[in-house]
Coordinates of C-alpha atoms (C1' of nucleotides) in Angstrom, one line a residue:
Chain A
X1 CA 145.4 75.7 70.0
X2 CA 144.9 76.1 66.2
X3 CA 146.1 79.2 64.5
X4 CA 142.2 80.3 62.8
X5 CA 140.9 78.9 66.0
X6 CA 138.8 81.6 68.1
X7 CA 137.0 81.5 71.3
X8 CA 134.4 81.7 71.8
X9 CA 133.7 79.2 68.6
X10 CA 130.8 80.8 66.5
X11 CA 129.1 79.3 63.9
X12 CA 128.3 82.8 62.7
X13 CA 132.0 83.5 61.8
X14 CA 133.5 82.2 58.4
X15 CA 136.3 80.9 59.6
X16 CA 135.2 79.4 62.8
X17 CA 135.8 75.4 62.8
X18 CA 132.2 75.0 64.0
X19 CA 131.4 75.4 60.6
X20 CA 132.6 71.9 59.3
X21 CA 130.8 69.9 62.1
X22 CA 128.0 71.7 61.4
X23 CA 127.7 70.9 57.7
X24 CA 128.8 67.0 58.8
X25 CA 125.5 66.8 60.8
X26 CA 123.0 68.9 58.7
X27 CA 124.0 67.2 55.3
X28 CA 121.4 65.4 54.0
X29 CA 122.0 62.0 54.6
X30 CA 124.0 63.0 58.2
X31 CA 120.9 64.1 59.5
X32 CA 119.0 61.2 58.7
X33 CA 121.8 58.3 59.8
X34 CA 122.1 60.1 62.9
X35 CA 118.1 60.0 63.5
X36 CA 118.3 56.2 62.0
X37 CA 120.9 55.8 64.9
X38 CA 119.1 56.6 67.5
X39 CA 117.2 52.9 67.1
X40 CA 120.3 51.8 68.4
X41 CA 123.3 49.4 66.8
X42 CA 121.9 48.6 63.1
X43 CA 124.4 47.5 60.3
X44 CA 125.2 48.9 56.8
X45 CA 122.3 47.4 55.0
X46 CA 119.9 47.5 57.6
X47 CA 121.0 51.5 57.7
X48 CA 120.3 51.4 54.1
X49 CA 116.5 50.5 54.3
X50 CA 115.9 52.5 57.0
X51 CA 117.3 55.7 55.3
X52 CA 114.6 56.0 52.2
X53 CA 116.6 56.9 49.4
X54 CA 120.6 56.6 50.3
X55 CA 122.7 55.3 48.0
X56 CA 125.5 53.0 49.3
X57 CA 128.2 55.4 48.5
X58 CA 127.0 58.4 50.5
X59 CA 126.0 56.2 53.5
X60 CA 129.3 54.8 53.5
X61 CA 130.8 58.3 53.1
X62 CA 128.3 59.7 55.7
X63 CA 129.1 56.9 58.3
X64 CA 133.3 57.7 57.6
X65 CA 132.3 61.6 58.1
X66 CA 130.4 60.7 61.2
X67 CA 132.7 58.4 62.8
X68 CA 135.4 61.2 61.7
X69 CA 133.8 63.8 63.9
X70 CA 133.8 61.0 66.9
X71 CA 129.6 61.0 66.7
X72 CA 129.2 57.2 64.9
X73 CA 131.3 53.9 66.5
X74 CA 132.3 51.3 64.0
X75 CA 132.5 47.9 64.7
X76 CA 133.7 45.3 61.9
X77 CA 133.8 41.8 63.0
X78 CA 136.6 39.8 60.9
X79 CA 134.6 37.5 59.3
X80 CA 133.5 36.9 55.5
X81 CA 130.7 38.1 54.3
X82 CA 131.5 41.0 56.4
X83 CA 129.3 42.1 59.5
X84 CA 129.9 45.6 60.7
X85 CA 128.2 47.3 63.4
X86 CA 126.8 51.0 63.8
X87 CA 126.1 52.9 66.5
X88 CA 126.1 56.3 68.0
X89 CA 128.9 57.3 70.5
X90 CA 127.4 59.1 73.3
X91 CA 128.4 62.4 72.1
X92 CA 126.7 61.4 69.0
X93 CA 123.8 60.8 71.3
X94 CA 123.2 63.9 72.1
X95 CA 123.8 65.2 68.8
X96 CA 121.4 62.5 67.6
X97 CA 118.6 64.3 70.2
X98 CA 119.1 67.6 69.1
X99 CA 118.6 66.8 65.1
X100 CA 115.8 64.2 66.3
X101 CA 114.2 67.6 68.3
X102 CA 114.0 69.7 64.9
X103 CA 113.0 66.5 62.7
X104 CA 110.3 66.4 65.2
X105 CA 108.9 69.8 64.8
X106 CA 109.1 69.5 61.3
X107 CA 106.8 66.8 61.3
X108 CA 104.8 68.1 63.6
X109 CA 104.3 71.5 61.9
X110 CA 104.3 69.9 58.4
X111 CA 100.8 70.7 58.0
X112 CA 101.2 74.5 59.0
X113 CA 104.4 74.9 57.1
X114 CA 102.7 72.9 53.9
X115 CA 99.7 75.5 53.6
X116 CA 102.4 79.0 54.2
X117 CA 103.4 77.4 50.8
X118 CA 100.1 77.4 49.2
X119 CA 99.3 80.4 50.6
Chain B
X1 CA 95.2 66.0 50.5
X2 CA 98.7 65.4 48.3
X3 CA 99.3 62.7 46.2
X4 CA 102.7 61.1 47.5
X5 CA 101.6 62.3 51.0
X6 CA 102.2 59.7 54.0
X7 CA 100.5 59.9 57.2
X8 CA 102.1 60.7 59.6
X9 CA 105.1 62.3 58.1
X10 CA 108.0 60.6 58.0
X11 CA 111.4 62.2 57.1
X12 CA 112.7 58.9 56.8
X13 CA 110.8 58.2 53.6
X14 CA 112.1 59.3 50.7
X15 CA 108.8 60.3 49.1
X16 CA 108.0 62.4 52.2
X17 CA 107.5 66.6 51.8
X18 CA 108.9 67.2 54.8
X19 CA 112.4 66.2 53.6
X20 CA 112.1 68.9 51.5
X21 CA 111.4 71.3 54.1
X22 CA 114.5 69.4 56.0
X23 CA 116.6 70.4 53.4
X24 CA 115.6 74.5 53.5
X25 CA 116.1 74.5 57.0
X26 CA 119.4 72.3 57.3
X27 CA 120.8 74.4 53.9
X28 CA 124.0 75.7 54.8
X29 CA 122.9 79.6 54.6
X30 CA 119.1 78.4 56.2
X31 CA 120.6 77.3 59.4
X32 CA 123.0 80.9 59.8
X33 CA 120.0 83.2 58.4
X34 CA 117.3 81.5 61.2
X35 CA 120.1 81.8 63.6
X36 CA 121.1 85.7 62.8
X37 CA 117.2 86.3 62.9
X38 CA 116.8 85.3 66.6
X39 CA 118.5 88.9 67.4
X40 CA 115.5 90.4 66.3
X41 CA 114.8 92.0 62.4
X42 CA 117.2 93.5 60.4
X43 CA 117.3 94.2 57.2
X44 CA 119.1 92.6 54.3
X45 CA 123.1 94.0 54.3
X46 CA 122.7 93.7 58.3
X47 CA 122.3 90.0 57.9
X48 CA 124.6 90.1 54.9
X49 CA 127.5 91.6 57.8
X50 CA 126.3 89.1 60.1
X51 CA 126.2 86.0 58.4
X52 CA 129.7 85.5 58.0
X53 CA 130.8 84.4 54.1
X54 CA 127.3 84.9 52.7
X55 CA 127.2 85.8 49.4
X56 CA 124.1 88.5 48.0
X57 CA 123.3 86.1 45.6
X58 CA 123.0 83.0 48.3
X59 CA 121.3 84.9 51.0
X60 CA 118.6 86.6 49.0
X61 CA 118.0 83.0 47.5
X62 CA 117.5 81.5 51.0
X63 CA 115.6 84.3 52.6
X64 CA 112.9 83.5 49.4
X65 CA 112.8 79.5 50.4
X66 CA 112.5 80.6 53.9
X67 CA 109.9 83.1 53.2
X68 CA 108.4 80.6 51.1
X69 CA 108.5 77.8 54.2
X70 CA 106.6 80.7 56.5
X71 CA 109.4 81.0 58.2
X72 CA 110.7 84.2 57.9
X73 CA 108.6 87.5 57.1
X74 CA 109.7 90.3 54.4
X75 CA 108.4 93.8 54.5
X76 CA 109.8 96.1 51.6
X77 CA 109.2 100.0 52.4
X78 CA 108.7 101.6 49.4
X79 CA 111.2 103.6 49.2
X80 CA 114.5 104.7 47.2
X81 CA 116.9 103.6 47.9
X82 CA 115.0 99.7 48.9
X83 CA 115.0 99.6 52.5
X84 CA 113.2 95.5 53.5
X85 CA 113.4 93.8 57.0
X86 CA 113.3 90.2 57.6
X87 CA 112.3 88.8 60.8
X88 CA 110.9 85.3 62.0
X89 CA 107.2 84.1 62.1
X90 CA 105.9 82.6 64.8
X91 CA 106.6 79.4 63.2
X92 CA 110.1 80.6 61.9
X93 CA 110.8 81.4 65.5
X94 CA 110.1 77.8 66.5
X95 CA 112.4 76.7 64.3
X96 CA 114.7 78.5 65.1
X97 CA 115.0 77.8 68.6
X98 CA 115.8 74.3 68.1
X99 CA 118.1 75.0 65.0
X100 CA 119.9 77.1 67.8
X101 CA 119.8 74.1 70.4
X102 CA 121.6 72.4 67.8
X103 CA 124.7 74.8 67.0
X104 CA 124.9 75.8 70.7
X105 CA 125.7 72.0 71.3
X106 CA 128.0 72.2 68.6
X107 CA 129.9 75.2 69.9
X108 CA 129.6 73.8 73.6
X109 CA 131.3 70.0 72.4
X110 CA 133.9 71.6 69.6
X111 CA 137.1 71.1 71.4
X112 CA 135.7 67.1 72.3
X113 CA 134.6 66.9 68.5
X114 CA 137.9 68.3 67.1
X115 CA 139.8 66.3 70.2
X116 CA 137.6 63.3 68.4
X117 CA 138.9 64.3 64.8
X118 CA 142.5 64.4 65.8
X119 CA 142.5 60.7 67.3
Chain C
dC1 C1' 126.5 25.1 40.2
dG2 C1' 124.3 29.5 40.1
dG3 C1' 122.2 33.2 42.7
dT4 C1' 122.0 36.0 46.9
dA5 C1' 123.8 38.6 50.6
dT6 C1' 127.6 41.4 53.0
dA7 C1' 130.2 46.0 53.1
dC8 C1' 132.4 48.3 50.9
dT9 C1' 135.7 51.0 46.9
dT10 C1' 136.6 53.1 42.6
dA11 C1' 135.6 55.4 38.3
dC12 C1' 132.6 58.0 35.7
dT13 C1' 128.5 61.0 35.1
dA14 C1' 124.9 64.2 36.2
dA15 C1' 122.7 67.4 39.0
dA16 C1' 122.6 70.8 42.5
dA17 C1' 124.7 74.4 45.2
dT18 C1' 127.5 78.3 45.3
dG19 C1' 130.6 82.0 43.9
dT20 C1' 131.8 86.1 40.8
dA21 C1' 130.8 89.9 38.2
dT22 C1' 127.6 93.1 36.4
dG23 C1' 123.5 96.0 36.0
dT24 C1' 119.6 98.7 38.2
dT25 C1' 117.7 103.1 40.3
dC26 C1' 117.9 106.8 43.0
dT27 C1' 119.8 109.4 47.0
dT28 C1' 123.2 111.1 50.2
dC29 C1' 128.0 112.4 51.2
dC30 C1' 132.5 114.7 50.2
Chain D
dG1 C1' 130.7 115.4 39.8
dG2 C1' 132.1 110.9 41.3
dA3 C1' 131.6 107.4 44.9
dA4 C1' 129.0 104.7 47.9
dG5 C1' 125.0 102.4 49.7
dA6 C1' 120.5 100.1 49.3
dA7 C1' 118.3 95.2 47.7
dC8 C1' 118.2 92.7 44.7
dA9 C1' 118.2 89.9 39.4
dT10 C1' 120.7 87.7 36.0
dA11 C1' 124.4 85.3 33.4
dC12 C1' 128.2 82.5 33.7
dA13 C1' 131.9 79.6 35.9
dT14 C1' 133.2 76.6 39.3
dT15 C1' 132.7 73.5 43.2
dT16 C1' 130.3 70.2 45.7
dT17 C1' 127.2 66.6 46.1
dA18 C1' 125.0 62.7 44.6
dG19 C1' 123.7 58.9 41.6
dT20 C1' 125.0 54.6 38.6
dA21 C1' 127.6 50.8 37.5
dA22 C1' 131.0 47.6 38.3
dG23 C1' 134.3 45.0 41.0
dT24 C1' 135.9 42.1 45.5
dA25 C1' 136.0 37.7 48.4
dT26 C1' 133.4 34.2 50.4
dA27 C1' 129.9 31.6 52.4
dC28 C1' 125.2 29.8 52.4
dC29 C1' 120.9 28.2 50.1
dG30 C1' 118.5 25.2 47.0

DNA sequence: CGGTATACTTACTAAAATGTATGTTCTTCC
DNA sequence: GGAAGAACATACATTTTAGTAAGTATACCG
């Protein structure tokens, strides 16, 4: 439907589309929201523990991108102080799964990956 | 055996190394090099062509962090002109199977993503 | 009453990532 | 002979990303 559009999509080609969603969910702090996530519904602050280091303006611009790309569901209840509500869509799910898998294996392999430095 | 070093690691954690390691292998260029890789080895203006919108500069500088990770192996013939190929390690290739799980997903939910975006 | 917590936004600054252009050294092709 | 290709390094300019600080409205705690 779009004009650069091509199909297949390949993250391999410049132009391709599947570029943008694939710097949303391997930027830094997407990566680790969307692992954070996958605890289930969490709010703003308790997002910010969980993430060691975020600063409250690129989770809050991480959670906008997120929800942008239809991965994270935001839930504000009208009431003061505000309460809003986090949570991964169930496409975000399964992107969620497949950043968790890699996380995994880097945690797992740490130790291998730590010494091919030294070495 | 480091300082800072947590047990078990924990990507989470701020102070953790394998954020660092996170970071080579989510980098914008990491993710397309591991990914161009999986064909087999090629050398460096093959994966130059391949990796679309890759600059000399950026993918030279990647192949080094990824080399330095153990991830990817560089053999230079001696020869002139240079003639070097880059292929995966067994470890690289592990990595790379799950950074490819990843943007297969993405190319597989693009048209829900972008149908997501539009809304 | 003063401090704390909530979920942000905005303005400003600093640091990191990336691109562009150029040089290298020699060989092959027209 | 001049151009192109190989695999980079290096210097410089620009863009993107990220951090800091401050502001907002209100309600609860002591």
């Amino acid at each position: 439907m779009n004009a650069g559009m091509q199909f297949p999509p390949n993250v391999l080609a410049a132009e391709c589309p599947s570029r943008q969603v694939l710097k949303h969910l391997t930027s830094q702090w997407g990566v680790l929201v969307l692992l954070a996530l996958q605890d289930g519904t969490q709010r703003f602050s308790a997002l910010r523990r969980r993430v060691g280091g975020v600063s409250e303006r690129m989770l809050a611009q991480t959670l906008q991108v997120l929800e942008g790309d239809g991965l994270v569901l935001r839930v504000a209840h009208q009431v003061v102080p505000p309460h809003v509500d986090y949570s991964l869509t169930p496409l975000g799910a399964e992107a969620a799964q497949r950043v968790a898998d890699l996380t995994g294996w880097i945690e797992a392999k740490l130790p291998e990956i730590l010494a091919a430095q030294g070495a």
